Amino acid sequence: MPTLDDILENVGEFGRFQKQTFFVLCLLSAAFTPVYVGIVFFGFIPEHRCFSPGVAELSQRCGWSLEEQLNHTVPEWGGHGTGFSSRCRRYEVDWNTTGISCTDPLGSLVGNWSSVPLGPCRDGWVYDSPGTSLVTEFNLVCEDSWKLDLFQSCVNAGFFIGSISIGYIADSLVTVLINAVSGVLMAFGPSYTWTVIFRLIQGLVSKGGWLTGYVLIAEFVGSNYRRTVGIMYQLAFSLGLLVLTALAYALPHWRWLQLTVTLPSFFFLLYYWCLPESPRWLIAQKQNDKALEVIKRIAKGNKKKLSLSFQNLKSEDEDAEKLKPSFLDLVRTPQIRKNTFILMYSWFTSSVLYQGLIMHMGIASGNLYLDFLYSALVEFPAAFILMLTLDRIGRRYPWAAASVMAGGACLVTALVPDTLYWLKMTPAFLGRMGITMCYEIICVVNPELYPTFLRNLGVLVCSSMCDLGGIITPFLVYRLVELWHELPLVVFAVIGLINGGLVLLLPEMRGKTLPETIEDAENLHRQKKSKEKLIYLQVLTSEAAPATLNINCGSGQLKARTRSSYCHTGKQSWGNFTLPARVQKHSAQLGAHPLQRIIKGHQYPVPCLQHPY
């Protein structure tokens, strides 16, 4: 019986229906952006200092400029308030005392500047920002600065828990509804605690929705288009970065921004009725009748007619040996164990560097909106480079080069002084492009390295390190900058360069067949080319006419006409065929029945001759 890939070749691998589906699912990908990296704008940390009662009145009486006020009343003020004392400590003096000198206010209060006691910011902070953020509203600075780290870690913890407990089996309508409602409630959260709770709930379901869209579009298109639509789906996420930047610039208040980026999620509820279920998933669930209805809908959308010979569907692994995957299978054999540990580290690296570079940009001294915009734009050439190189050069070398570029760029950025703005930002953008390429490559490579029965578990376990990396990244970035502003970049450089060396130890998968068994996966590093070429035979003519067969082997195509007329629809039968002389010459290599079983109207693979035609 025909497989789904056979049927998609008949009704269209990437026709009008798939293009429409791809477009609406790309909207889902773009909407995931604020959940994943929105912390840059939601948790923006402006310059701040302690609020001291009486300082504003004294400044007005003395006619000080803002800079003069800060020099007189803020500890260790150096012009831009980068020290801990200038942000989190204040002079323990009464600025409401009468008779304070305008030229030496501290001297008139305590006599000796060095003996002025410092204390915590008991009356809050003053923020130099026209808008609001989580930081300014809940005072997430100084001793409470770790709460901002926790806020972002919670959404990544939600990703991790959700991928394990919910995965792909969750009802799409419920997850979309929960994501939208929790996002709205977060915009109206009355306290920091409630905001974190709603953020955690949003993380539980939002990444599952994004991954479901990724899987769904890959299952709707033919095998020749899966890698391209996968990269383009991630490119829609990059487009969401540009939209988020524009919205954040127009709405500098975090609650309005959160509400604006969440409300479109209610539109995705319509997908439950507009988008059909995956036919591949339905076939795997033995719901062939429903799958056939979806296939007919695809054919209608593509303005194609489904051949009667494709009425019987078959799961691609229907005849395969049923094996139960276990976690031990990931570490039991040496090659799979090595691949698993390298992939886990690479997922971890991709998450830490991607999110870390974005967070570090949020606390840098440049123009946040322009820097974020420029760094988002470099993700577009990253995607196009991959589409041009993955099938020509391979996976390992572009992956290693991208990782080394990301790590090296982080190191250069850390060493260039802030005064050389463009010289500092150029390697930062290259680092962003490099880690974006790493992220997209690992999505392609991870499932290729595991045998069929272990593939889903392998991807789940390895990609979970991405979420664990996201949990520790906020603490890594926001705590290390207190020691040295560029220290996170040095750490990123080390992590990235190590990853660049490790991925070279993985087997190259360009031009190789996917492993079916543990033995196949163990021998990938020895496999020089595809294990088996295939001849695909397809009866093109009607039942009444002599059957014409297309024989595809490599780039050549031959035709042979049958001398028998009993290749009936849906019925397997032996046939006698007249083959061209150059095929007959090697027909003995195929056995007693050179063309094996022929089923009218679909392709059936048999071993290819050693000599291509």
Short mmCIF file of N, CA, C and O in Angstrom, two decimals, residues 323 329 333-336 339 449-454 513-527 531:
data_model
loop_
_atom_site.label_atom_id
_atom_site.label_comp_id
_atom_site.label_asym_id
_atom_site.label_seq_id
_atom_site.Cartn_x
_atom_site.Cartn_y
_atom_site.Cartn_z
N LEU A 323 9.92 -1.72 18.75
CA LEU A 323 10.91 -1.64 19.82
C LEU A 323 10.53 -0.51 20.77
O LEU A 323 10.06 0.54 20.34
N ASP A 329 19.11 3.27 26.26
CA ASP A 329 19.52 3.15 24.86
C ASP A 329 20.35 4.34 24.40
O ASP A 329 21.10 4.24 23.43
N THR A 333 25.46 2.15 23.97
CA THR A 333 26.48 1.87 22.96
C THR A 333 27.37 3.09 22.77
O THR A 333 26.93 4.23 22.96
N PRO A 334 28.64 2.88 22.39
CA PRO A 334 29.62 3.98 22.43
C PRO A 334 29.33 5.15 21.50
O PRO A 334 29.43 6.31 21.91
N GLN A 335 28.96 4.89 20.25
CA GLN A 335 28.74 5.99 19.31
C GLN A 335 27.50 6.80 19.66
O GLN A 335 27.52 8.04 19.63
N ILE A 336 26.41 6.12 19.99
CA ILE A 336 25.19 6.84 20.37
C ILE A 336 25.42 7.60 21.68
O ILE A 336 24.93 8.72 21.85
N ASN A 339 27.37 10.71 20.75
CA ASN A 339 26.48 11.66 20.06
C ASN A 339 25.53 12.32 21.03
O ASN A 339 25.26 13.53 20.94
N LEU A 449 20.58 11.58 13.84
CA LEU A 449 21.62 10.74 14.43
C LEU A 449 21.08 9.57 15.24
O LEU A 449 21.87 8.78 15.78
N TYR A 450 19.76 9.46 15.36
CA TYR A 450 19.19 8.39 16.17
C TYR A 450 18.39 7.43 15.29
O TYR A 450 17.77 7.84 14.30
N PRO A 451 18.37 6.14 15.66
CA PRO A 451 17.54 5.18 14.91
C PRO A 451 16.07 5.48 15.09
O PRO A 451 15.67 6.20 16.02
N THR A 452 15.26 4.93 14.22
CA THR A 452 13.85 5.29 14.16
C THR A 452 13.14 5.17 15.49
O THR A 452 12.47 6.11 15.94
N PHE A 453 13.28 4.04 16.17
CA PHE A 453 12.52 3.82 17.40
C PHE A 453 12.99 4.70 18.54
O PHE A 453 12.26 4.93 19.51
N LEU A 454 14.22 5.23 18.44
CA LEU A 454 14.80 6.04 19.51
C LEU A 454 14.79 7.53 19.20
O LEU A 454 15.18 8.34 20.03
N THR A 513 21.46 7.86 4.49
CA THR A 513 20.12 7.48 4.89
C THR A 513 20.00 7.55 6.41
O THR A 513 20.98 7.36 7.14
N LEU A 514 18.80 7.81 6.89
CA LEU A 514 18.58 7.87 8.33
C LEU A 514 18.74 6.47 8.93
O LEU A 514 18.30 5.48 8.35
N PRO A 515 19.37 6.36 10.10
CA PRO A 515 19.54 5.03 10.71
C PRO A 515 18.21 4.44 11.14
O PRO A 515 17.34 5.14 11.65
N GLU A 516 18.06 3.14 10.92
CA GLU A 516 16.85 2.44 11.31
C GLU A 516 17.04 1.64 12.59
O GLU A 516 16.10 1.42 13.34
N THR A 517 18.27 1.19 12.85
CA THR A 517 18.55 0.34 14.00
C THR A 517 19.72 0.91 14.79
O THR A 517 20.42 1.82 14.34
N ILE A 518 19.93 0.32 15.97
CA ILE A 518 21.09 0.71 16.79
C ILE A 518 22.38 0.48 16.01
O ILE A 518 23.30 1.31 16.04
N GLU A 519 22.46 -0.63 15.29
CA GLU A 519 23.65 -0.93 14.51
C GLU A 519 23.91 0.12 13.44
O GLU A 519 25.05 0.53 13.21
N ASP A 520 22.83 0.57 12.78
CA ASP A 520 22.99 1.63 11.77
C ASP A 520 23.56 2.89 12.40
O ASP A 520 24.45 3.54 11.84
N ALA A 521 23.02 3.27 13.55
CA ALA A 521 23.47 4.49 14.22
C ALA A 521 24.92 4.37 14.68
O ALA A 521 25.68 5.35 14.67
N GLU A 522 25.32 3.17 15.09
CA GLU A 522 26.69 2.96 15.54
C GLU A 522 27.68 3.04 14.39
O GLU A 522 28.85 3.37 14.59
N ASN A 523 27.24 2.76 13.18
CA ASN A 523 28.13 2.72 12.02
C ASN A 523 28.03 3.96 11.13
O ASN A 523 28.55 3.96 10.02
N LEU A 524 27.38 5.00 11.60
CA LEU A 524 27.23 6.21 10.79
C LEU A 524 28.58 6.83 10.43
O LEU A 524 28.75 7.38 9.34
N HIS A 525 29.53 6.75 11.36
CA HIS A 525 30.83 7.37 11.08
C HIS A 525 31.62 6.59 10.03
O HIS A 525 32.59 7.10 9.47
N ARG A 526 31.20 5.34 9.74
CA ARG A 526 31.87 4.55 8.72
C ARG A 526 31.15 4.61 7.39
O ARG A 526 31.71 4.24 6.36
N GLN A 527 29.90 5.05 7.41
CA GLN A 527 29.08 5.06 6.19
C GLN A 527 29.51 6.20 5.28
O GLN A 527 29.39 7.36 5.62
N LYS A 531 23.38 3.60 2.10
CA LYS A 531 23.53 2.15 2.11
C LYS A 531 22.94 1.51 0.88
O LYS A 531 23.41 0.51 0.38
#
